[in-house]
Every structure is written in C-alpha cells, then in structure tokens.
CSV table of C-alpha atoms in Angstrom, one decimal:
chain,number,residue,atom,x,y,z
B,1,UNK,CA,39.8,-21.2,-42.4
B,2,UNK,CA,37.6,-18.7,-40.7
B,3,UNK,CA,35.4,-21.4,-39.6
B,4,UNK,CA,38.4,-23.0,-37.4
B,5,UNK,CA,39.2,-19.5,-36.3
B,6,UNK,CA,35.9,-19.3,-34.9
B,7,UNK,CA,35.5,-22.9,-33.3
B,8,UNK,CA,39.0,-22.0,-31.5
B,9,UNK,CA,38.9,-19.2,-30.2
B,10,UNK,CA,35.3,-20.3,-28.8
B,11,UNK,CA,36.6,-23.3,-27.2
B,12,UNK,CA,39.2,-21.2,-25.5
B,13,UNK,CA,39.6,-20.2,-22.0
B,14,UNK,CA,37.7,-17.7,-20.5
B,15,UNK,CA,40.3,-14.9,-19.0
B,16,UNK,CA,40.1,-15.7,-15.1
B,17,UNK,CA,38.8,-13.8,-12.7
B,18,UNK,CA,40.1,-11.2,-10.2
B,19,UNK,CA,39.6,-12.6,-6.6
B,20,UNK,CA,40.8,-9.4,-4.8
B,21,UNK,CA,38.8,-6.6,-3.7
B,22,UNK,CA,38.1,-4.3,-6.4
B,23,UNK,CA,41.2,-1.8,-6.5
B,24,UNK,CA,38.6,1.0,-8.1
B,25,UNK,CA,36.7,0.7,-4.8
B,26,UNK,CA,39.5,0.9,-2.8
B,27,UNK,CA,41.1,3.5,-4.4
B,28,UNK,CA,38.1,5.5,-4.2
B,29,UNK,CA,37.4,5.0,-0.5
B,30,UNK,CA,40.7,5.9,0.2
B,31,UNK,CA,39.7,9.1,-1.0
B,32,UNK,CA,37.0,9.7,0.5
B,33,UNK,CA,38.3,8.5,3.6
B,34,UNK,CA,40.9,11.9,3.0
B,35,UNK,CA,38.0,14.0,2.7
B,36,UNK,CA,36.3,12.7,5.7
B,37,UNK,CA,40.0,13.3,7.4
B,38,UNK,CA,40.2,16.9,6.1
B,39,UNK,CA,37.0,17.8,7.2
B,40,UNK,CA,37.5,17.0,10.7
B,41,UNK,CA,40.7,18.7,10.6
B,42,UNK,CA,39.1,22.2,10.3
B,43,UNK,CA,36.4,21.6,12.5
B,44,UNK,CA,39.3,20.1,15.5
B,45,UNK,CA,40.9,23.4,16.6
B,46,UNK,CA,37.5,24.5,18.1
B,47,UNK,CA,36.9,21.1,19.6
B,48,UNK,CA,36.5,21.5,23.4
B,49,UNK,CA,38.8,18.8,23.6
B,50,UNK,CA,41.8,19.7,20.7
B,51,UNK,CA,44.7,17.0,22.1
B,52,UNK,CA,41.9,14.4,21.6
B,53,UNK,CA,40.1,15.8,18.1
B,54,UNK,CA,43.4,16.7,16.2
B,55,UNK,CA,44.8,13.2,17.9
B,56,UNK,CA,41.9,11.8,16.1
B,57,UNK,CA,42.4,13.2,13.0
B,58,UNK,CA,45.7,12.3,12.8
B,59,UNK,CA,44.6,9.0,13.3
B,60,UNK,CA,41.9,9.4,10.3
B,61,UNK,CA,44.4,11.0,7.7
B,62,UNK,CA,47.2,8.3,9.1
B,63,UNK,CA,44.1,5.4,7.9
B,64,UNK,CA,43.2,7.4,5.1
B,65,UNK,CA,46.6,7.6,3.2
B,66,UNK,CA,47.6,4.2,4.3
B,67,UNK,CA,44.5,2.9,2.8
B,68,UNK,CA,45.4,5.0,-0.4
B,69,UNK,CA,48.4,3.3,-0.6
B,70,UNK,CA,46.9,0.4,-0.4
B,71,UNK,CA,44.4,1.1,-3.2
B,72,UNK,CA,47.2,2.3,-5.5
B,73,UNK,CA,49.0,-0.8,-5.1
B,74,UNK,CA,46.1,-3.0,-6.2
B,75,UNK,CA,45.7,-0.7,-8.9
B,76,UNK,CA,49.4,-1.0,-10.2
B,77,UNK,CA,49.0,-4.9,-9.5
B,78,UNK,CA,45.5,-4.8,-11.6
B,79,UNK,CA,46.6,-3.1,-14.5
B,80,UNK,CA,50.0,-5.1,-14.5
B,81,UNK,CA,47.8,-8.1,-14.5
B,82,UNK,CA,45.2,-6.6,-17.2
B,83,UNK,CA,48.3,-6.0,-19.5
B,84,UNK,CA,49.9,-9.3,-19.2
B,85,UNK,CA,46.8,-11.3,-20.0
B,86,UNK,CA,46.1,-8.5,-23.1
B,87,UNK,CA,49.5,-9.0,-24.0
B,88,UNK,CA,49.2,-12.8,-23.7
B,89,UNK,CA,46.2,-12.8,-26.1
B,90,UNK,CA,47.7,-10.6,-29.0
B,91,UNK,CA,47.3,-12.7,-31.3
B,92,UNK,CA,43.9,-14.5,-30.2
B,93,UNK,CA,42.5,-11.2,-29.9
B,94,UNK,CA,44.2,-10.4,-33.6
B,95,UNK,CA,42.3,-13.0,-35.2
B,96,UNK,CA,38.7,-12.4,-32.7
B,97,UNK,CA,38.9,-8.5,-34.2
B,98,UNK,CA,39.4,-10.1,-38.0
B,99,UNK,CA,36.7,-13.0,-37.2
B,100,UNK,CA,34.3,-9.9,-36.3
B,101,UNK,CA,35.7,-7.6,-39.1
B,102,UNK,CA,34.7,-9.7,-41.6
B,103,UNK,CA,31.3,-11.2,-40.6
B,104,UNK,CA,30.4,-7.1,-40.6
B,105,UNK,CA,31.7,-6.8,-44.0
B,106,UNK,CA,30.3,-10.0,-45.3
B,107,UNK,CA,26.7,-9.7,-46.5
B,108,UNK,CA,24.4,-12.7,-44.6
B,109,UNK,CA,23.3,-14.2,-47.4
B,110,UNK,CA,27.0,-15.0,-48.9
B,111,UNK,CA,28.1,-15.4,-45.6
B,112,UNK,CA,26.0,-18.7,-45.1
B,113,UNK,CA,26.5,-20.2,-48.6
B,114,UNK,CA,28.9,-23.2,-48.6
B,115,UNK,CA,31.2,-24.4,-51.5
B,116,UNK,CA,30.1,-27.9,-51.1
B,117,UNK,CA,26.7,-27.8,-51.5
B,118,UNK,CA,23.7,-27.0,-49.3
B,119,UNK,CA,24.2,-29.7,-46.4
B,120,UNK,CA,28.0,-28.0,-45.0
B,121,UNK,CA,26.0,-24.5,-46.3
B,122,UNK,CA,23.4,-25.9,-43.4
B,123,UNK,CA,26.3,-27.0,-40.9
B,124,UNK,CA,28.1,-23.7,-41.8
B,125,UNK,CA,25.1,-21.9,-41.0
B,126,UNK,CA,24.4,-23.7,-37.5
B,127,UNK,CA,28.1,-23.1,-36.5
B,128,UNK,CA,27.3,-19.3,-36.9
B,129,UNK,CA,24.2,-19.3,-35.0
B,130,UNK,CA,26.4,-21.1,-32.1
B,131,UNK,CA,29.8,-19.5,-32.4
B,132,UNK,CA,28.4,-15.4,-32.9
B,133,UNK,CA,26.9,-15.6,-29.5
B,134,UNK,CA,30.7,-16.8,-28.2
B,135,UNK,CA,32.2,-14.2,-30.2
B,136,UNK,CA,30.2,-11.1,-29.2
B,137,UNK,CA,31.0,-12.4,-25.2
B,138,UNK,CA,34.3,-12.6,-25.9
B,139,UNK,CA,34.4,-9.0,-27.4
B,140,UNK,CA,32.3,-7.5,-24.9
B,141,UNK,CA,34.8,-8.9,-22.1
B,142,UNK,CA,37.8,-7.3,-24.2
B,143,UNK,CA,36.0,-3.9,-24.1
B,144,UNK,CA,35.2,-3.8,-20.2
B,145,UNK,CA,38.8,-5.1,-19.7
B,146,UNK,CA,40.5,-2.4,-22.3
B,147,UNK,CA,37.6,0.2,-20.1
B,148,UNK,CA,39.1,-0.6,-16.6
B,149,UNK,CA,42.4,-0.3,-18.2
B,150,UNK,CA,41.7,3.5,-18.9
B,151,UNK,CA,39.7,3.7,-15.5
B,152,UNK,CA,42.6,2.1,-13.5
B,153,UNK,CA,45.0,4.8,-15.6
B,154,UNK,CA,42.7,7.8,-15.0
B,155,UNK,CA,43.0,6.7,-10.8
B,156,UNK,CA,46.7,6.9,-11.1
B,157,UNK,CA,46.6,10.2,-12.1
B,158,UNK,CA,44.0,11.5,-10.0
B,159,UNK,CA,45.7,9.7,-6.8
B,160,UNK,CA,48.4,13.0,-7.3
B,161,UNK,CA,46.2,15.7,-6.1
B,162,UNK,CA,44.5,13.1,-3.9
B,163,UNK,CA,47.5,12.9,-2.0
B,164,UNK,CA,48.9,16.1,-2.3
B,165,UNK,CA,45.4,17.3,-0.1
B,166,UNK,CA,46.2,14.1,2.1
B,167,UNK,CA,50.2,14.8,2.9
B,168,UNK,CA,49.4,18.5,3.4
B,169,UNK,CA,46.7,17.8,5.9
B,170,UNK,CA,48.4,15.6,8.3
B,171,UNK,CA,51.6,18.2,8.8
B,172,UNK,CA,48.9,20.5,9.3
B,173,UNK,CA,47.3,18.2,11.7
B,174,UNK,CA,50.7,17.1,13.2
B,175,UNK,CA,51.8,20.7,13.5
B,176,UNK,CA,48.5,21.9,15.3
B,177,UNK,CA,48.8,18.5,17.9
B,178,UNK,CA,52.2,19.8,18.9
B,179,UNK,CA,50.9,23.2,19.5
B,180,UNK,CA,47.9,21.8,21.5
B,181,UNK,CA,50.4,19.2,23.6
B,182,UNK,CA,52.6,22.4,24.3
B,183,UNK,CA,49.7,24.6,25.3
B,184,UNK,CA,47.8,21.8,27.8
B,185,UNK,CA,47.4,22.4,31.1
B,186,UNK,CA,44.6,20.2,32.4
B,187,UNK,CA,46.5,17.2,33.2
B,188,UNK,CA,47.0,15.8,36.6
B,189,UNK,CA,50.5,15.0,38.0
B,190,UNK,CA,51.3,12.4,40.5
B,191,UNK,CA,54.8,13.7,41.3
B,192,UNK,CA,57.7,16.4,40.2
B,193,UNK,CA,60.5,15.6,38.5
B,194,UNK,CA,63.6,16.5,40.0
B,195,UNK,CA,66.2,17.8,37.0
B,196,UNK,CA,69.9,17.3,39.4
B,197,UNK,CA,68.5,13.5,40.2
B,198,UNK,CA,67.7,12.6,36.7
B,199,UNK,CA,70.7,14.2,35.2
B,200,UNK,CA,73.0,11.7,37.5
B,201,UNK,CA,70.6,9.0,36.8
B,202,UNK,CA,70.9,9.4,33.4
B,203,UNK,CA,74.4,9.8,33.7
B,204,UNK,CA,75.5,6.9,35.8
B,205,UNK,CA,73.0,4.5,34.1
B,206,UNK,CA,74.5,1.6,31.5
B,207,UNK,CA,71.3,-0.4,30.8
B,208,UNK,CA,67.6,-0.2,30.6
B,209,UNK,CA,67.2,-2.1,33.4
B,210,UNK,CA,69.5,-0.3,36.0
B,211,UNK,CA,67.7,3.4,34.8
B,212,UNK,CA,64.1,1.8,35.2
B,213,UNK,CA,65.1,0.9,38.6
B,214,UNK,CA,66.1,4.5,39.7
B,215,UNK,CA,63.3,5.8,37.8
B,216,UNK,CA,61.9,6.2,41.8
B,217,UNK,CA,64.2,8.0,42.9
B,218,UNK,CA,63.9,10.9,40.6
B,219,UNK,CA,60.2,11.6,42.2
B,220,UNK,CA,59.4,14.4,44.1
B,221,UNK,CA,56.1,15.1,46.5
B,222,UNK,CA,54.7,11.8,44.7
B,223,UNK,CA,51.1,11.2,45.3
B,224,UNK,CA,50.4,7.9,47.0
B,225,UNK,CA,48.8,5.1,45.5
B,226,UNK,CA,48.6,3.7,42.2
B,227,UNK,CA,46.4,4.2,39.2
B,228,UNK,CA,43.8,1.1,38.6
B,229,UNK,CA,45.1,-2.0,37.7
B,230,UNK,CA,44.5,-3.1,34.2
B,231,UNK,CA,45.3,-7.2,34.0
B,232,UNK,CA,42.3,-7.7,33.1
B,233,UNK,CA,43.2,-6.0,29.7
B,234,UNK,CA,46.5,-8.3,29.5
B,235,UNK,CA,46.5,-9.7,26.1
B,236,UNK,CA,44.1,-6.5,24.6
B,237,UNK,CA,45.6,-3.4,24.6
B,238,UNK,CA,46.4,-2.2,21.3
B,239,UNK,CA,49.8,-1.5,19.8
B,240,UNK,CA,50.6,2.0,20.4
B,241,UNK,CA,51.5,3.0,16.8
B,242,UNK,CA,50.1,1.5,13.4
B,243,UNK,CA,52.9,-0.9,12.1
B,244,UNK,CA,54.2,-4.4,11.6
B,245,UNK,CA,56.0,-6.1,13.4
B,246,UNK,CA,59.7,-6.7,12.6
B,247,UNK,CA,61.0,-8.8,14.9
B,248,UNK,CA,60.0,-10.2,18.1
B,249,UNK,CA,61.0,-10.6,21.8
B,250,UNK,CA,63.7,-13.2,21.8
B,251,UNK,CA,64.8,-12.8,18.0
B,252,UNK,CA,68.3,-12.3,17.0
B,253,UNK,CA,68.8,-8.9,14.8
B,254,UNK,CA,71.5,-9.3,12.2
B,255,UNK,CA,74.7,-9.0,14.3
B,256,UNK,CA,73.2,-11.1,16.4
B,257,UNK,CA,71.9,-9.3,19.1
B,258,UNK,CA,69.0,-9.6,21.2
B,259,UNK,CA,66.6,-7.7,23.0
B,260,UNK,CA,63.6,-8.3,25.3
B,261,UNK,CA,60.8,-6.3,23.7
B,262,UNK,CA,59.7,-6.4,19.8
B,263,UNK,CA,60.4,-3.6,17.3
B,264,UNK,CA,57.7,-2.2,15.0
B,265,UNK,CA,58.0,-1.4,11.9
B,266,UNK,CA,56.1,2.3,11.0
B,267,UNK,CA,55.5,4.9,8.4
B,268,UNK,CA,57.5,8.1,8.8
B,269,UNK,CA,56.3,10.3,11.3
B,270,UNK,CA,53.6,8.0,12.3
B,271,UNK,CA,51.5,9.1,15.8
B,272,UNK,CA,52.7,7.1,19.0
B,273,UNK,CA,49.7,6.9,22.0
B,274,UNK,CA,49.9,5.4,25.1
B,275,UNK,CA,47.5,2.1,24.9
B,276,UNK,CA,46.2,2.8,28.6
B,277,UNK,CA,45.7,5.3,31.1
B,278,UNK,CA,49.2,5.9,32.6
B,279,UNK,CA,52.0,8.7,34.4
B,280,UNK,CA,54.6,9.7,32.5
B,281,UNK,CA,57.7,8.1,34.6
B,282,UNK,CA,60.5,9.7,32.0
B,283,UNK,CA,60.7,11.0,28.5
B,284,UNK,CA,63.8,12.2,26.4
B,285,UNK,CA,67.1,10.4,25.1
B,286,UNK,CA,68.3,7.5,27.0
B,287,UNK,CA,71.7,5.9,26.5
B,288,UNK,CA,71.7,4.3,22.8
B,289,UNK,CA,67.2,4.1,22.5
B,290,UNK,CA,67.3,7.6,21.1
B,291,UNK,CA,63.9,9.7,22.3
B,292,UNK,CA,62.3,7.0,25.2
B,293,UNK,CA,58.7,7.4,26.7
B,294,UNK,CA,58.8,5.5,29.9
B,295,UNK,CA,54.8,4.8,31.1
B,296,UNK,CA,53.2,3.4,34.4
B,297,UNK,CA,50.4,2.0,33.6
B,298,UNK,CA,50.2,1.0,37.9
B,299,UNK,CA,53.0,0.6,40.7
B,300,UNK,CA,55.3,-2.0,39.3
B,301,UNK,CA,54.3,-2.1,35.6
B,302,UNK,CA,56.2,-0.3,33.2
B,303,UNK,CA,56.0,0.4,29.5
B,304,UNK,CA,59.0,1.3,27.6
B,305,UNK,CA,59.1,2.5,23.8
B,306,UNK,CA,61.9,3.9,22.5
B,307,UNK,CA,63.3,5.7,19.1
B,308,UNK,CA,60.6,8.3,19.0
B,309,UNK,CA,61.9,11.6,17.1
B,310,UNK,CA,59.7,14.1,19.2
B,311,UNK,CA,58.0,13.3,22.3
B,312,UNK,CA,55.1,14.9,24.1
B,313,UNK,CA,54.0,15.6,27.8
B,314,UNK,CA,56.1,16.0,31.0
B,315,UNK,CA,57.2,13.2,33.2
B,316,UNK,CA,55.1,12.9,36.4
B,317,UNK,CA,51.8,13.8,34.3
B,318,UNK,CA,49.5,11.4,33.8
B,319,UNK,CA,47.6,10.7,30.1
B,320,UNK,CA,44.6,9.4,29.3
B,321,UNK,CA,44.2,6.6,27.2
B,322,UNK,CA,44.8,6.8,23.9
B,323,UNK,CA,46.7,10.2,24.4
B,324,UNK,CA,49.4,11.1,22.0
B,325,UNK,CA,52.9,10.5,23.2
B,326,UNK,CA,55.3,11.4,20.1
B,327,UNK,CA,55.6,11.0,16.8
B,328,UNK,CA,58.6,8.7,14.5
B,329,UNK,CA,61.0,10.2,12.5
B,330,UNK,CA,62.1,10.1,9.1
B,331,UNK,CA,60.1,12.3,6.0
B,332,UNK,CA,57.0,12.1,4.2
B,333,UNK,CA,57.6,10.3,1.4
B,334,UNK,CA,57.3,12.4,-2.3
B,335,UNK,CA,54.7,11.7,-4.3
B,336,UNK,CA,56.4,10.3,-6.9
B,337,UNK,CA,57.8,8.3,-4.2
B,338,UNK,CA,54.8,6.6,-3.5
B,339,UNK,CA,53.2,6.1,-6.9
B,340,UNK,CA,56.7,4.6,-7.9
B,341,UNK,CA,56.0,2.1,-5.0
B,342,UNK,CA,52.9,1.4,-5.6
B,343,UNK,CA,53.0,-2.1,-6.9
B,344,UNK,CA,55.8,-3.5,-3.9
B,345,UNK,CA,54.3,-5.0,-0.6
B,346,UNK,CA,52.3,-2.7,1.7
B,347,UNK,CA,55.2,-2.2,4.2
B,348,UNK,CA,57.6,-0.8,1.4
B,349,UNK,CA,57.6,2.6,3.3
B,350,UNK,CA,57.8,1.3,7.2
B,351,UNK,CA,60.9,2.8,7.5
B,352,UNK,CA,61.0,3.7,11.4
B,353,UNK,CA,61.1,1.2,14.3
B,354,UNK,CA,60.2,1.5,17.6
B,355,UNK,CA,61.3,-0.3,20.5
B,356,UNK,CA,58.5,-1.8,22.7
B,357,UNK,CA,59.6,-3.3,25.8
B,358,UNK,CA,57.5,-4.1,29.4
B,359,UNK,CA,58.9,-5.1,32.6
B,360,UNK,CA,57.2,-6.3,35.4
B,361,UNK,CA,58.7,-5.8,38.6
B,362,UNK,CA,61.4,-4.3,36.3
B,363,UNK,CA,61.9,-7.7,34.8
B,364,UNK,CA,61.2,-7.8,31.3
B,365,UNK,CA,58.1,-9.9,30.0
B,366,UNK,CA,57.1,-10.4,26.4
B,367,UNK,CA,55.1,-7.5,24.9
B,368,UNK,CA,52.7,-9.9,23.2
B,369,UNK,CA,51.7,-10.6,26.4
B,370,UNK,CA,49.9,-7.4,26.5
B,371,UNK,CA,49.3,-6.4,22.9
B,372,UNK,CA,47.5,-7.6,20.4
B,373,UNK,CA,49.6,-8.6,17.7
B,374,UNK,CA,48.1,-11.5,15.7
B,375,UNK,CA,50.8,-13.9,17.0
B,376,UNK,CA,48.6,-16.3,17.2
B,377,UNK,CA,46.9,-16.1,13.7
C-alpha cells in the first residue's frame, strides 16, 4: 500500500509555475518607490523651482501608490492561486506527509525487508532509493509554497502603514502645489483677459465649438506672434494625466451620444499637466464640461480638457511644459478600500474622466493624432 502511495504521488504533476513578475518584488518596490516619493517631498519646498519639484513629486507618489496597487493585486491573485492549488492537493499532500511520517518512524532495516522474500525486499529497496529523492522535492516545494504564503500575508499587512505614509504624502504634496500655483509670479502672459467679454461669451455660448471661436475676442493688449510650432511632435506628446482610456473619438457612450475627443479614465484627484509649452486661452466651468482648461499650444491649435475639479493658472499666461494644470475630483480611496480591491483589474479605482478634445482651425481632429495612446498596439 505505501509503496503505490509513493510511486503515485511521484509520478504526479509538478505544481506549475508562476509566469508573472514576482508580486513580493513588486510589492516591495512599490514601497520603496513611496519612500523615494516622501523624501523628495521634504526636500521640494526649498527647491528653487517649487511648481516643478512638488509637480514632480506628485508625479512620484502618484507612480508610487499606483505601483502599490499594482503589487497588492498580484499579491491577492498569488496567494488566491497558492490556496487553490494547496487546497486542490489536500489529500495528495495528506498522504505525502503520512508517506514521510512513517519512513521517519520506521527503522531502515525493517523498512527494506519484504514479505515475499529477498528478491521484492531488493525491488522494494530500489524503489526507495528512487522515490525518497521525489519525495523530499516534493516536500521541500510544499514548504517554500506554505513560506510565500505567510510572506505574501505578512505584505498585506504591512501594505497598511505603507499606504497610510503614501496617501498622507500626496495631500501634503497636492496641498503645498496649490499653494505654490497661487503664489507664482514668474510666468509670462501674452494677453489680459477681459472679465465683461468673457462673461457674455460664456453666457451666449451653446457649444464647444461656437466659445472656442470667441475665445479671441476676449484678448486684451495680446502679444503678437505665436509660440513655436510643435508638429513635429504630432503623434508624441504624452497624455496629460495618468489613465486609461475609456472610450475613443467617434464612440457612442451609452445613450448614444458622441463626442469628438476621447475620455480618460483616472484615479481620484489625479495631477493634470499640459503636454507642451502653451498660453492659457480660458480656464473655469463651461456650459455642461464642468472645470475646462482651454490651451494654445500655437495660433490655430487648441487643446481642450474638461471635467477638472480645481484648475490652476490664469488665462493669458503661458506654462511650460509639463506644468500642472489641475487636478480630478472624487476622494482618496480608504485603505480598506484598496486592500478590499486588491485582487480586481488595475483600473478598479479610475473613477474620474476627463474630456480631451483638439481642434485645428477650431475643427475638431482626433486626439490620438497627437498623443500617445497605444492605439496601435
């Protein structure tokens, strides 16, 4: 009987493999990645250039707690996976631990000795030699497993003060960039806006198009000229928010409407930059967009996002690249939120959208004619 127990369970399937990245690693990275974040954060507010450093930061805290989310998810998914095979194997490993329970307890000598006679004592004795190697594999493999178990446990808990540190820090950050926004004064402005001429813009305006077209109008004392053309970066400028995207130019939403730029799907409170160098043409609430940052990359190019819960800047200034235009809304999610959703898909908390549209010549043009997006992949 034993000796079948043996021969079976070493002619059984080793337990595969896991193909993805090691969610340990990750986990761990992520976490470090936080400390890397919080580090900068208290060395930005003395940074010659604080919109830039804190913008920064955000950015690294933003990467750092997406990434943690990433690595609890692989976790959760690891350890389901880890529980299901153990779970699967109860009662192979049952009879592996009894195998190995009684070969300890058995002294050699009778261990070896056969009831018929000293040929199947030999066999018995060569199936040993063969199947103890098996054996000892096969309980090794059932310790490390049972040991990433605990390990993979142990992250969980950790990951709580891990991104307790993480959530306070980026308010922190995202409260000292609106403070630095409010307080800048070193950016150039091609023109004034006039308050009386936007108001009846604003007011006598139905559609995107017909306020982008009076967006001229509401200029005062504007420099002339236009800032340097950027087609050569058509197809390369990166989104202007970290997202995915939900649906794109051309797609019907589900009352069947539809809309000439693409909506991205973001995080709550995610940072929104401006992908190129560009004046502020208008920012504030516009018709049924919500919070709307209208930016002119050069004369005749115009980039439009819209749904933004706070914006930054003053229309008629101009921003460097990469400079922080708002932020989304929506809330931090809890703690327990986010451990709870570990194990769904990594875009279980893009809960804001933002509106992208461009129009050249104020006539729209897909935004994936710009951006990269990985349409293509």
């Amino acid at each position: 009987m034993i000796r079948a127990c043996l021969t079976a369970l070493c002619l059984a399937s080793a337990l595969p493999a896991w193909a993805e990245p090691d969610p340990a690693a990750l986990a761990e990275a992520a976490a470090e990645r936080l400390d890397t974040a919080s580090a900068a954060l208290s060395k930005a507010g003395s940074a010659r250039d604080r919109v830039k450093a804190l913008s920064e930061t955000l950015r690294a805290y933003e990467d750092g707690l997406e990434a943690m989310r990433e690595g609890l998810r692989r976790v959760s998914l690891r350890e389901a996976q880890l529980a299901n095979e153990l779970q699967a194997r109860e009662a192979e490993i049952a009879q592996l631990l009894g195998a190995l329970q009684s070969m300890s307890a058995t002294p050699a000598p009778v261990l070896m000795l056969h009831p018929d006679g000293p040929a199947d004592t030999a066999r018995s004795g060569m199936l040993l030699t063969d199947v103890t190697p098996a054996l000892t594999d096969k309980a090794n493999l059932l310790r490390r497993q049972l040991e990433e178990v605990s390990t993979l446990r142990g992250l969980q808990q950790n990951a709580v003060a891990t991104l307790e540190k993480g959530l306070d820090g980026v308010q922190q950050a995202r409260t000292q960039l609106s403070q630095a926004m409010a307080d800048r004064t070193d950016l150039p402005r091609r023109f004034t806006e006039d308050p009386v001429k936007t108001a009846i813009l604003i007011a006598s305006t139905e559609t995107l198009t017909g306020f982008a077209s009076g967006l001229t109008e509401i200029a005062e004392n504007e420099a002339p000229g236009s800032l340097p053309d950027i087609a050569h970066r058509k197809g390369q400028l990166q989104l202007p928010a970290q997202g995915v995207i939900l649906r794109r130019a051309g797609e019907a939403d589900a009352t069947g409407i539809t809309r000439p730029g693409l909506i991205l799907a973001t995080r709550p409170r995610a940072l929104v930059t401006t992908p190129t160098a560009a004046t502020i043409r208008y920012q504030g609430p516009l018709l049924d967009y919500g919070n709307v940052m209208i930016l002119e990359p050069r004369a005749g190019l115009l980039f439009v996002f819209a749904g933004l819960d706070v914006v930054y800047g003053k229309t008629g200034q101009v921003l460097p690249s990469g400079s922080p235009i708002g932020l989304m809304g929506g809330q931090d999610a809890e703690i327990g939120a986010i451990l709870s959703q570990a194990d769904k898909g990594a875009g279980a908390e893009a809960t804001e959208t933002l509106y992208i549209e461009i129009r050249e010549d104020n006539v729209p043009v897909d935004p994936e004619t710009w951006f990269k997006t990985g349409k293509d992949n």
